[in-house]
Structures are given as C-alpha cells and as structure tokens.
Short mmCIF file of N, CA and C in Angstrom, two decimals:
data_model
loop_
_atom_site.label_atom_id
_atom_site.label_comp_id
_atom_site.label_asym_id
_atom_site.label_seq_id
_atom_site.Cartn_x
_atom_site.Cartn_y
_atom_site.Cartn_z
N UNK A 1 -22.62 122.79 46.26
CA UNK A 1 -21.62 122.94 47.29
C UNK A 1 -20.78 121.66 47.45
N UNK A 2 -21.24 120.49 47.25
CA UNK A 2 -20.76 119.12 47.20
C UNK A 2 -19.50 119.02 46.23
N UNK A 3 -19.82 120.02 45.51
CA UNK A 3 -18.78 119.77 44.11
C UNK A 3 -17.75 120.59 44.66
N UNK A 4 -17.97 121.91 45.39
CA UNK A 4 -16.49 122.50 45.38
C UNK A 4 -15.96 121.53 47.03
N UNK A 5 -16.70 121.10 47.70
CA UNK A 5 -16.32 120.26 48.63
C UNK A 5 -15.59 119.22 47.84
N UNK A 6 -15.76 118.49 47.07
CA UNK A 6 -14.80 117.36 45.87
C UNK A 6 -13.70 118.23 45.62
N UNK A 7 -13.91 119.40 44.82
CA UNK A 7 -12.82 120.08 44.67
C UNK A 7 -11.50 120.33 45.09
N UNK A 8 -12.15 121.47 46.00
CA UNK A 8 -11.22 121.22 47.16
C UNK A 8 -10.15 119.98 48.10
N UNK A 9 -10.92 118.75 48.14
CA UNK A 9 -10.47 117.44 49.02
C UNK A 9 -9.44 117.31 48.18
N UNK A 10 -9.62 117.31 46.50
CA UNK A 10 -8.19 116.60 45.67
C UNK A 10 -7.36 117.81 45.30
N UNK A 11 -7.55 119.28 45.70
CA UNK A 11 -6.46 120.29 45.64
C UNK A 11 -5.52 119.82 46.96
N UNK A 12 -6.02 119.92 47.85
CA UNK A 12 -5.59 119.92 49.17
C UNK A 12 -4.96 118.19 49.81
N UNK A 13 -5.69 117.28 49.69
CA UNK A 13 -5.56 116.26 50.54
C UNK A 13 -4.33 115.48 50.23
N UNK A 14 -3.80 115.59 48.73
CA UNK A 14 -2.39 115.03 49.11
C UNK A 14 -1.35 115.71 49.89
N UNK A 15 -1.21 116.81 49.84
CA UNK A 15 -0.33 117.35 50.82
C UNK A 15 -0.62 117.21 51.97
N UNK A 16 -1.96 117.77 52.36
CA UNK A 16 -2.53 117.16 53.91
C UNK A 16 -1.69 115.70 54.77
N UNK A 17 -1.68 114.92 53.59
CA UNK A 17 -1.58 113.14 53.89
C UNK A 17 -0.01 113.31 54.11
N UNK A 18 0.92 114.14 53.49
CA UNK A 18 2.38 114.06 53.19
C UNK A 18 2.48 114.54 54.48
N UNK A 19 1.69 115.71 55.37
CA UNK A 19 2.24 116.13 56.29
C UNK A 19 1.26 115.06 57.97
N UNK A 20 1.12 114.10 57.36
CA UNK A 20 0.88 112.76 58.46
C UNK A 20 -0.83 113.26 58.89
N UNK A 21 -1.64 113.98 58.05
CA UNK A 21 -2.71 114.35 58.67
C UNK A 21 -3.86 113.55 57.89
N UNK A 22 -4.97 113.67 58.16
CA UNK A 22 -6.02 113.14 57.10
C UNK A 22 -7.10 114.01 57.16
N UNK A 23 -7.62 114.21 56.45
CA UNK A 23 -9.33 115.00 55.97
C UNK A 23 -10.58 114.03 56.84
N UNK A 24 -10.73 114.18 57.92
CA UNK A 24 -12.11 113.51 58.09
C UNK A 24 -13.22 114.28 57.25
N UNK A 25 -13.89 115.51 56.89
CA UNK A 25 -15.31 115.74 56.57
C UNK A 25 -14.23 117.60 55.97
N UNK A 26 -14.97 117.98 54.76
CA UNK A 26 -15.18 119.19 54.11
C UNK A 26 -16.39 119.65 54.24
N UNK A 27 -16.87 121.19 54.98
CA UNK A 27 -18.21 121.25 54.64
C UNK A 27 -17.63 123.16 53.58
N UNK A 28 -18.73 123.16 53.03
CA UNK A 28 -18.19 125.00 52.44
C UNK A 28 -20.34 124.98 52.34
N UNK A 29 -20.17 125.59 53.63
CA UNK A 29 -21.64 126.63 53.33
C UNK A 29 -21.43 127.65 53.70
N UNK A 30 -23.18 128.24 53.83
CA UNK A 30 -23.38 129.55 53.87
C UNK A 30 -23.71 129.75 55.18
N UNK A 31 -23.34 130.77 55.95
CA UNK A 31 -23.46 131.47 57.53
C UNK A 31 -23.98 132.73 57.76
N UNK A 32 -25.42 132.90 57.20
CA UNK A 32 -26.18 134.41 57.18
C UNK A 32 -25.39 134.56 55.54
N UNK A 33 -24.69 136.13 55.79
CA UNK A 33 -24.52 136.58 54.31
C UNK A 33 -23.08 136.12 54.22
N UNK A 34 -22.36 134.89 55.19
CA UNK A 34 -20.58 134.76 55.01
C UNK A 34 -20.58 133.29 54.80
N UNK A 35 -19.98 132.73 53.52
CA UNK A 35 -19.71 131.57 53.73
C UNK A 35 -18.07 131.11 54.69
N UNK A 36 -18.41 130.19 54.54
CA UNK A 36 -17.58 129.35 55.49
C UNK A 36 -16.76 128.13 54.92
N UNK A 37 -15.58 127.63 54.84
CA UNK A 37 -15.04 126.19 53.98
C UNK A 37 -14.58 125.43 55.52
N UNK A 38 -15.34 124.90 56.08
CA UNK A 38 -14.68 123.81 57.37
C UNK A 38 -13.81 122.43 57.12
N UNK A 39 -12.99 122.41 57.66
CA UNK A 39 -12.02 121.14 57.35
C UNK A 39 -12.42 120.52 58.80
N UNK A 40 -12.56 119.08 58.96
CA UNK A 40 -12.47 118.44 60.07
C UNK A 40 -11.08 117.90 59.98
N UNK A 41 -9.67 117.92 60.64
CA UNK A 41 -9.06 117.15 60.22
C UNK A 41 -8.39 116.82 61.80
N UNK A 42 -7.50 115.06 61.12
CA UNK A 42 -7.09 114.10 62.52
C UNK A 42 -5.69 114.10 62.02
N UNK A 43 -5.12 113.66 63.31
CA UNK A 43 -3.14 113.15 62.67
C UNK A 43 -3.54 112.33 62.68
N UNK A 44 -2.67 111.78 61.93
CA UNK A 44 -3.04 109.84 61.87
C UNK A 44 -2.40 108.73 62.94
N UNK A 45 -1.65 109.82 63.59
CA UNK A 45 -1.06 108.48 64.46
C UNK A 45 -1.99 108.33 65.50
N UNK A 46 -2.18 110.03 65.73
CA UNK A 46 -3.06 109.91 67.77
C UNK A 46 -3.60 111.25 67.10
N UNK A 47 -4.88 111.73 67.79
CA UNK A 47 -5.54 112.63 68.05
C UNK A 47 -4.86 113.83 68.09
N UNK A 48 -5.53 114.57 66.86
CA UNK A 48 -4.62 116.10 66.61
C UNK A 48 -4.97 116.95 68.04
N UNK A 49 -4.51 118.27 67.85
CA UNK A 49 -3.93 119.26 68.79
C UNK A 49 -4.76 120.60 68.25
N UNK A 50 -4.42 121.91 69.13
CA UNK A 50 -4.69 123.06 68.81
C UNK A 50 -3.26 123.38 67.72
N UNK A 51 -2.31 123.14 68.31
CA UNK A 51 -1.71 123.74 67.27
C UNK A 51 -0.85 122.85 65.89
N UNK A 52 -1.31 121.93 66.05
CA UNK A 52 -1.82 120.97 64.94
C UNK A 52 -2.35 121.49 64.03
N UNK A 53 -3.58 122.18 64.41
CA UNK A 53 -4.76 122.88 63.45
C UNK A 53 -4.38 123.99 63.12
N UNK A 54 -3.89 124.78 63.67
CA UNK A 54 -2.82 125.66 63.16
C UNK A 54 -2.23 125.62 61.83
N UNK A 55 -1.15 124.59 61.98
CA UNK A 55 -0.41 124.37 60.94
C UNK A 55 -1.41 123.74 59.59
N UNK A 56 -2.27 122.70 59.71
CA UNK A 56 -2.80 122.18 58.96
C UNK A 56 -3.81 123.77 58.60
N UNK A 57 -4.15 124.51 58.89
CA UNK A 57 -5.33 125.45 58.21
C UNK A 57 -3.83 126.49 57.63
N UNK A 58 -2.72 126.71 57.82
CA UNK A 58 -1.93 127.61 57.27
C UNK A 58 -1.38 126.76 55.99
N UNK A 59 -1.53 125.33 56.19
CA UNK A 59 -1.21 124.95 54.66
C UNK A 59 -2.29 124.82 53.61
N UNK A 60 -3.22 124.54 54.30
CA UNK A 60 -4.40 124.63 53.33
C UNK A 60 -4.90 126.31 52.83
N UNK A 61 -4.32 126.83 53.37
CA UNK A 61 -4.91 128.20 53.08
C UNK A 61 -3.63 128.58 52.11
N UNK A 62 -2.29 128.44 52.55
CA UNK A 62 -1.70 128.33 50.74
C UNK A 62 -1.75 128.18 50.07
N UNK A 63 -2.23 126.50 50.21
CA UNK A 63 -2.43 125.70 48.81
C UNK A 63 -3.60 126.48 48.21
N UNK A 64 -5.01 126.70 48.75
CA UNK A 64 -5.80 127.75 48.51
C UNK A 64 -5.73 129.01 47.72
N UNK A 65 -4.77 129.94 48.33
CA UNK A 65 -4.07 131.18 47.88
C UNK A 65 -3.27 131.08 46.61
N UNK A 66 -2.68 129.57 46.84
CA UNK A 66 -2.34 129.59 45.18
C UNK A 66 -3.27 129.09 43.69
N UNK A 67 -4.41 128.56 44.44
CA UNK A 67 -5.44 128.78 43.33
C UNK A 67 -6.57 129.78 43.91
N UNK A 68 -6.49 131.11 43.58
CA UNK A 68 -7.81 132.12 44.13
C UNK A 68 -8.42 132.43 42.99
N UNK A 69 -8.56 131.75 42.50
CA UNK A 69 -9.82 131.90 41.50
C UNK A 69 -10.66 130.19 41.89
N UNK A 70 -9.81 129.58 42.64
CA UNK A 70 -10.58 128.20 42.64
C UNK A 70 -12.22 128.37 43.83
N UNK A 71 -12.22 129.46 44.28
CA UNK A 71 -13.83 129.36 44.91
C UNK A 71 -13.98 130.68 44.69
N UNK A 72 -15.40 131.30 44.26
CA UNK A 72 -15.37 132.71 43.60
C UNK A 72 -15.44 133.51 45.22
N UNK A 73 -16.83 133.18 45.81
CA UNK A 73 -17.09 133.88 47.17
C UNK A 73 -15.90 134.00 47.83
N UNK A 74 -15.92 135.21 48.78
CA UNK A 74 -15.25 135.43 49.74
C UNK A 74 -14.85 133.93 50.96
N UNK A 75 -14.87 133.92 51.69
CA UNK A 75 -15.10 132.59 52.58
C UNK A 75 -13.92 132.45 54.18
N UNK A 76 -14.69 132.32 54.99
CA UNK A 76 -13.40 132.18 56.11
C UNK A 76 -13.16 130.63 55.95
N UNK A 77 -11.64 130.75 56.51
CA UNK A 77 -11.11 128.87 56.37
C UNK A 77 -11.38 128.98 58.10
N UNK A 78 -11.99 127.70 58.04
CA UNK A 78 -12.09 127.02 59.34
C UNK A 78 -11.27 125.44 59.31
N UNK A 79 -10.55 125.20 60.50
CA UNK A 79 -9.70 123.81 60.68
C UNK A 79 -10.31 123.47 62.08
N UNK A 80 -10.86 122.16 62.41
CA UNK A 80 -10.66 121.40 63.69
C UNK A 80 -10.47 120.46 63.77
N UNK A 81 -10.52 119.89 64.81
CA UNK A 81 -10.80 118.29 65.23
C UNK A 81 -12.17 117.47 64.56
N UNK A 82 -12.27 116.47 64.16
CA UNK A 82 -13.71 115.99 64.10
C UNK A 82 -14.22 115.60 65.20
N UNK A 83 -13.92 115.34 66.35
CA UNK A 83 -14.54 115.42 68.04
C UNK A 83 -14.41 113.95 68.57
N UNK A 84 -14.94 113.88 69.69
CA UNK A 84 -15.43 112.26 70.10
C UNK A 84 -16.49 111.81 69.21
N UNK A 85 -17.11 113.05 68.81
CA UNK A 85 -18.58 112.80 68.50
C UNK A 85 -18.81 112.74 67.00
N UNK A 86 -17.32 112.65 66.40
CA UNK A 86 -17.49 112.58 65.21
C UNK A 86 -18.63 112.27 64.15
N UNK A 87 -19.04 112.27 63.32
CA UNK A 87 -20.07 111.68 62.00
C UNK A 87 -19.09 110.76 61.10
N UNK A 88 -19.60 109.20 61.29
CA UNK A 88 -18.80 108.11 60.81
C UNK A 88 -19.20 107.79 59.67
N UNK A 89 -17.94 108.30 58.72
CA UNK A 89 -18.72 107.70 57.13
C UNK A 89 -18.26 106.49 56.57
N UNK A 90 -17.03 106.60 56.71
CA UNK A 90 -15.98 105.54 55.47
C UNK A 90 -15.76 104.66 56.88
N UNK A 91 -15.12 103.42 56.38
CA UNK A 91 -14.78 102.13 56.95
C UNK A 91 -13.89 102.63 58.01
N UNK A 92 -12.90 103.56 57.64
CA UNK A 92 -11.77 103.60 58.72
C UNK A 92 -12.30 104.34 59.81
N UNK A 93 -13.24 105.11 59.52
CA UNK A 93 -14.35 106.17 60.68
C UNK A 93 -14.47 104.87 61.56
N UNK A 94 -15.29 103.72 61.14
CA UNK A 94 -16.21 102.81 62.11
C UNK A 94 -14.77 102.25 62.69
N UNK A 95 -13.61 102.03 62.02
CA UNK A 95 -13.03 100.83 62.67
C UNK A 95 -11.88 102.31 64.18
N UNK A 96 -12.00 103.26 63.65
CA UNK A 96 -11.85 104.30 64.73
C UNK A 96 -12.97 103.63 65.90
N UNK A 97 -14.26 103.85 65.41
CA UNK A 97 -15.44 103.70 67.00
C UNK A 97 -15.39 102.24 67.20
N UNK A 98 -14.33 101.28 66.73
CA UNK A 98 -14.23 100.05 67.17
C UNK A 98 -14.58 99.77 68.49
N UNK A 99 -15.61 98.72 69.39
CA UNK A 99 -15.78 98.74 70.94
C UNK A 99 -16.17 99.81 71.26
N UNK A 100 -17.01 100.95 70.71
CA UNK A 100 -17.54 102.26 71.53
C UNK A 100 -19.34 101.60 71.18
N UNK A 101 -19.99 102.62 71.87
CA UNK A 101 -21.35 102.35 71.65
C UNK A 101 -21.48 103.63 70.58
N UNK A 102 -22.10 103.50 69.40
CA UNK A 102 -23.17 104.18 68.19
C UNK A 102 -24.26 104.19 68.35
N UNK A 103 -24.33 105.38 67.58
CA UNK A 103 -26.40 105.62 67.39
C UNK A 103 -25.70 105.46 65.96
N UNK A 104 -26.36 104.92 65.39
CA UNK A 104 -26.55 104.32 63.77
C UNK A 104 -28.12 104.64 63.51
N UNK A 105 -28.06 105.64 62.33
CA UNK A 105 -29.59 105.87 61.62
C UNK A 105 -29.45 104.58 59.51
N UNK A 106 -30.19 103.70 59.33
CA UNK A 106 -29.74 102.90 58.35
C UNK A 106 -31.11 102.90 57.74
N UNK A 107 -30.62 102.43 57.00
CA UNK A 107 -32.36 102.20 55.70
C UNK A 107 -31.96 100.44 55.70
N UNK A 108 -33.22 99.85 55.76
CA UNK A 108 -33.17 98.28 56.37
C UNK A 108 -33.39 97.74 54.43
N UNK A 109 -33.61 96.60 54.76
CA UNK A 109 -34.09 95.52 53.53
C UNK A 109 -35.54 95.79 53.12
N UNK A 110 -36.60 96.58 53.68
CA UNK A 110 -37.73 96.56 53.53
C UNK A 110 -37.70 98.01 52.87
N UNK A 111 -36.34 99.06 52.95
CA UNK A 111 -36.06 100.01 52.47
C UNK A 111 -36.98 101.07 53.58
N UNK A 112 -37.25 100.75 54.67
CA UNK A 112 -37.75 102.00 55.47
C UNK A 112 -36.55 102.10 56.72
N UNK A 113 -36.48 103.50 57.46
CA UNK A 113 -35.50 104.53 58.16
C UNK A 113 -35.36 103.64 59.46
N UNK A 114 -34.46 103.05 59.72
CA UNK A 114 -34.32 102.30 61.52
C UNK A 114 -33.10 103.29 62.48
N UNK A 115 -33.68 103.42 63.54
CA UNK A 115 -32.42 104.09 64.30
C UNK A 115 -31.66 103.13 65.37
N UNK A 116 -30.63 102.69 65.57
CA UNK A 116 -30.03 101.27 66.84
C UNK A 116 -29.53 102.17 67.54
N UNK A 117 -29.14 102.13 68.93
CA UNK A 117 -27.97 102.56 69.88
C UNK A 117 -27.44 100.52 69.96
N UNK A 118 -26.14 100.74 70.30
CA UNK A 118 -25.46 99.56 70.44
C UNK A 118 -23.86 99.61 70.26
N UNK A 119 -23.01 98.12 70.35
CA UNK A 119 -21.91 98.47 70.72
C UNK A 119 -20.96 97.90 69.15
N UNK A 120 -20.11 98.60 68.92
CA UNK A 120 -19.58 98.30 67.51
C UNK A 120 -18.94 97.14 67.68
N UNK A 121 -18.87 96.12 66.95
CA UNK A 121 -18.12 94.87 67.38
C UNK A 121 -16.96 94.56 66.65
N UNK A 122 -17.26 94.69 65.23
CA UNK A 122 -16.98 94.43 64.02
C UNK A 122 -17.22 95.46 62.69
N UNK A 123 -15.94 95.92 61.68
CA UNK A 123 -15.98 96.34 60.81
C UNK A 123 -14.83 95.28 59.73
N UNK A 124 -15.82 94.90 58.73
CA UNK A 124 -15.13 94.57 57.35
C UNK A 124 -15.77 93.99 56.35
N UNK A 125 -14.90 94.70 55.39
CA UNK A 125 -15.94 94.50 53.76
C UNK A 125 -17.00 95.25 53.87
N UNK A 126 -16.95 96.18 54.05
CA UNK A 126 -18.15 97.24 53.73
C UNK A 126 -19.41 96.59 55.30
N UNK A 127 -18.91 96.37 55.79
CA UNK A 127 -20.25 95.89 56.99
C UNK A 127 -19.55 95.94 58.18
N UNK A 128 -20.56 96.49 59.22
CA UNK A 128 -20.65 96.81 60.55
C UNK A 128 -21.70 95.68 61.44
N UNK A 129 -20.99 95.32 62.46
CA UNK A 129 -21.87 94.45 63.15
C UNK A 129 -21.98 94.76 64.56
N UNK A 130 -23.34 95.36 64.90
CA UNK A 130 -23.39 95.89 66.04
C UNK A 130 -23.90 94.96 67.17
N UNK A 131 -23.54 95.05 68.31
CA UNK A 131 -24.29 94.22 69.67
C UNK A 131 -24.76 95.20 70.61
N UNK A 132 -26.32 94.18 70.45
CA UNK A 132 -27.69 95.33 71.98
C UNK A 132 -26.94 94.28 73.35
N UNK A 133 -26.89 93.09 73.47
CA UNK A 133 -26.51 92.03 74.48
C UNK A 133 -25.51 91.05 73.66
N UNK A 134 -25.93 89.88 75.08
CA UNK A 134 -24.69 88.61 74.75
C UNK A 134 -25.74 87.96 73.77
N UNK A 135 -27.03 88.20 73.18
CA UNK A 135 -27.63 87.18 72.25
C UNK A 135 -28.15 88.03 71.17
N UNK A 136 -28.01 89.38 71.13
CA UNK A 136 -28.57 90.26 69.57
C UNK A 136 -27.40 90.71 69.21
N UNK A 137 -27.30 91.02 67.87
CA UNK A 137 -26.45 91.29 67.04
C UNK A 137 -26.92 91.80 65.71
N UNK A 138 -26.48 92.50 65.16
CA UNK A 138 -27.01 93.12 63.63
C UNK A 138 -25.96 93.58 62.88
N UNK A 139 -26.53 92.89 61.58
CA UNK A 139 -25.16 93.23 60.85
C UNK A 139 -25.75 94.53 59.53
N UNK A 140 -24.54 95.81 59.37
CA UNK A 140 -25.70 96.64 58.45
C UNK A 140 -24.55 96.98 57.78
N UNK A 141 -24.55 97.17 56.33
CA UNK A 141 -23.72 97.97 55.17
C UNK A 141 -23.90 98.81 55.45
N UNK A 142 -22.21 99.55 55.34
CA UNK A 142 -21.86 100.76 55.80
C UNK A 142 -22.28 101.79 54.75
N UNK A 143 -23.07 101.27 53.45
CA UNK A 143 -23.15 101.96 52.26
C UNK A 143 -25.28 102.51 52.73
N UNK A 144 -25.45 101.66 53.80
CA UNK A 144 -26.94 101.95 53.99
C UNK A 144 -26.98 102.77 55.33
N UNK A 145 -25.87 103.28 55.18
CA UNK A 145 -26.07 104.18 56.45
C UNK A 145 -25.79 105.36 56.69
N UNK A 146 -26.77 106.33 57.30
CA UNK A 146 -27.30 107.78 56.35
C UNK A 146 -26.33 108.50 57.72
N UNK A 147 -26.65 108.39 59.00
CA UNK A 147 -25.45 108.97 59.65
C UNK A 147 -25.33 107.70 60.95
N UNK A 148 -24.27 107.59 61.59
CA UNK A 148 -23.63 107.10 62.54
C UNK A 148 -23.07 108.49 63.67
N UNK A 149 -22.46 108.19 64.71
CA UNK A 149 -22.16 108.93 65.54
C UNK A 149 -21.57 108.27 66.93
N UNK A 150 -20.73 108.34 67.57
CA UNK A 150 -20.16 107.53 69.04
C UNK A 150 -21.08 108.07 69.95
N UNK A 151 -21.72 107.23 70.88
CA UNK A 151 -22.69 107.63 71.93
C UNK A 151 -21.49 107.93 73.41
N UNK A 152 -21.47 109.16 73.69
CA UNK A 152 -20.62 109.44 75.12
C UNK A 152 -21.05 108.51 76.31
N UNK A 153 -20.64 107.59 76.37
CA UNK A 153 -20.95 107.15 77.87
C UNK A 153 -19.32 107.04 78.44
N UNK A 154 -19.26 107.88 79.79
CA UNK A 154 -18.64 107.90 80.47
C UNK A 154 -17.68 106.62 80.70
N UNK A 155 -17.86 105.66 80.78
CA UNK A 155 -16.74 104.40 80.91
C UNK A 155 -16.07 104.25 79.78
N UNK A 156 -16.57 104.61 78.75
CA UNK A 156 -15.51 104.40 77.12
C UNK A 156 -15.11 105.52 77.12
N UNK A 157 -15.55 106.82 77.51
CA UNK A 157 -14.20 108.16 77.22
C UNK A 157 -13.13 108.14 78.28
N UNK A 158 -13.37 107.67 79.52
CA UNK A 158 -12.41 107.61 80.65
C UNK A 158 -11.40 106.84 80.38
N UNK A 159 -10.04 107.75 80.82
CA UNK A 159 -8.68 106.32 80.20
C UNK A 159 -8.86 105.37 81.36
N UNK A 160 -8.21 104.22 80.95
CA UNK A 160 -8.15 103.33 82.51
C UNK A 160 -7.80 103.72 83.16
N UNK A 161 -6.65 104.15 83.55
CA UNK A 161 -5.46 104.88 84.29
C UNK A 161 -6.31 105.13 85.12
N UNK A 162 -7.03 106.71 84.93
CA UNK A 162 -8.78 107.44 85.83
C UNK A 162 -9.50 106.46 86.83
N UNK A 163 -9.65 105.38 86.22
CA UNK A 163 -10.53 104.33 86.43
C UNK A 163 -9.78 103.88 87.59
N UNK A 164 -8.72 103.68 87.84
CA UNK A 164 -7.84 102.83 88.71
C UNK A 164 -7.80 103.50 89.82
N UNK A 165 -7.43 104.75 89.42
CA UNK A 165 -7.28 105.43 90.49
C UNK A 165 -8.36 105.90 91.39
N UNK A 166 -9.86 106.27 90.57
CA UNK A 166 -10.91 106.09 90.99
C UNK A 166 -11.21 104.72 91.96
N UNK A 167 -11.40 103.73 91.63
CA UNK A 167 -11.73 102.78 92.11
C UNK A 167 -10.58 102.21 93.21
N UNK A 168 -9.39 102.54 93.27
CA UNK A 168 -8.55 102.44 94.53
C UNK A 168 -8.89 103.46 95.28
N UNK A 169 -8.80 104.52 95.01
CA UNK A 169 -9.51 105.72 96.17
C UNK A 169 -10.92 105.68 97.14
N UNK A 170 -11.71 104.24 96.22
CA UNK A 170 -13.03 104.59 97.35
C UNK A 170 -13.10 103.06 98.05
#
C-alpha cells in the first residue's frame, strides 16, 4: 500500500503545489470490504478550509480519472485538513509545531522506545530540541522518530485576541 501511496504523491503533488496547496500524509487502505485513498492536505500560506478541500479532492480526482488504470480497486477519494493534531513527519511538520507542546515517541542511543511530552524549541538539520523546564532540554533526530503529535493545551490553541478579552472581562 506504501507503494501506491508513492505513486500516487508524484502523479498528483505537482499540481497540488501549483495550486498553493501541499500533501501533508497519503493513506490508501482497506475499510471492511471498501478501500479508501485519504489525502491530508494544507494551503501553504494559512490553514485550509472546507471548501478548499473541495477544490483540492476535485483536482486530484481528475488527475486520477485520467490515469484509471493507475489503482486497480474500486476506492472512495477522501480530502481533509491534517488537524491541530496532526502526525509530524518531515522538518517543515516540526517547524509548523514550533513553541507548541509534543508527545514525541523516539528510539534513543541505547536503541530502546522513549516517549517525552515537552515544548518544541528548536528545529534544524534534521534535529528537534525539546524543553521539560528552564534547566532540561533534549535534543532528538527527526529521522529517530517513529510518531510525534501537538499536545492540545488550551493556552497554545487560544488566539491572543480570546485571551485579552478573557482576562479584561474578569
């Protein structure tokens, strides 16, 4: 499934990119007896839309339609958002959760499974450097890390704006 997920990304993703969007994650499985081809996709300037996704799943389903022999199964196209809660793979994912708090799952130097919650500080050159306080810090290759994810805490999803007005009101 990995392979028609490859597939697919280089039928599709230059046009995707021409029309200002990007591919966060391809999945194409199976759903009982229906598969499924999911696109996660973002605009690149600000945070896509409903009907954003719209347009982006009616071009991909052309580009699609004009190769139908390129996946044999039947398959529904699915388009969304990749969320707050995204799954952070590539460099530009982490430098997105720049200043948010992560759960990071990593394989250490001793080669056994560690899980951190903490706050992203730093992304570059292939490394992430996370902070627990003002005196721990850890630095982990983004290549040793099996999933990542933004932890919701309420003060980093709230715009300031909220905040202001909150805190002048009481």
């Amino acid at each position: 499934m990995k392979e028609i997920e490859e597939k697919v990304r280089l039928l599709v993703e230059p046009d995707i990119l021409k029309f200002g969007y990007e591919i966060h994650d391809i999945q194409y499985l199976k759903d009982g007896s229906n598969w499924i081809l999911r696109f996660f996709v973002d605009n690149l300037a600000r945070n896509i839309n409903l009907d954003q996704c719209g347009e982006v799943s009616q071009q991909i389903g052309n580009i699609l339609d004009e190769h139908e022999n390129f996946i044999t199964n039947p398959y529904s196209l699915e388009v969304s958002s990749p969320g707050l809660d995204r799954l952070l793979k590539k460099e530009a994912d982490f430098v997105w959760a720049l200043n948010k708090t992560l759960k990071v799952k990593y394989t250490n130097e001793e080669n056994k499974t560690e899980t951190v919650e903490a706050k992203l500080e730093k992304v570059e050159n292939g490394l992430i450097d996370l902070r627990f306080d003002k005196n721990k810090t850890l630095q982990i290759k983004i290549d040793t890390i099996s999933s990542a994810r933004r932890v919701m805490i309420f003060s980093e999803i709230m715009p300031k704006e909220s905040k202001e007005v909150k805190e002048n009101n009481t």
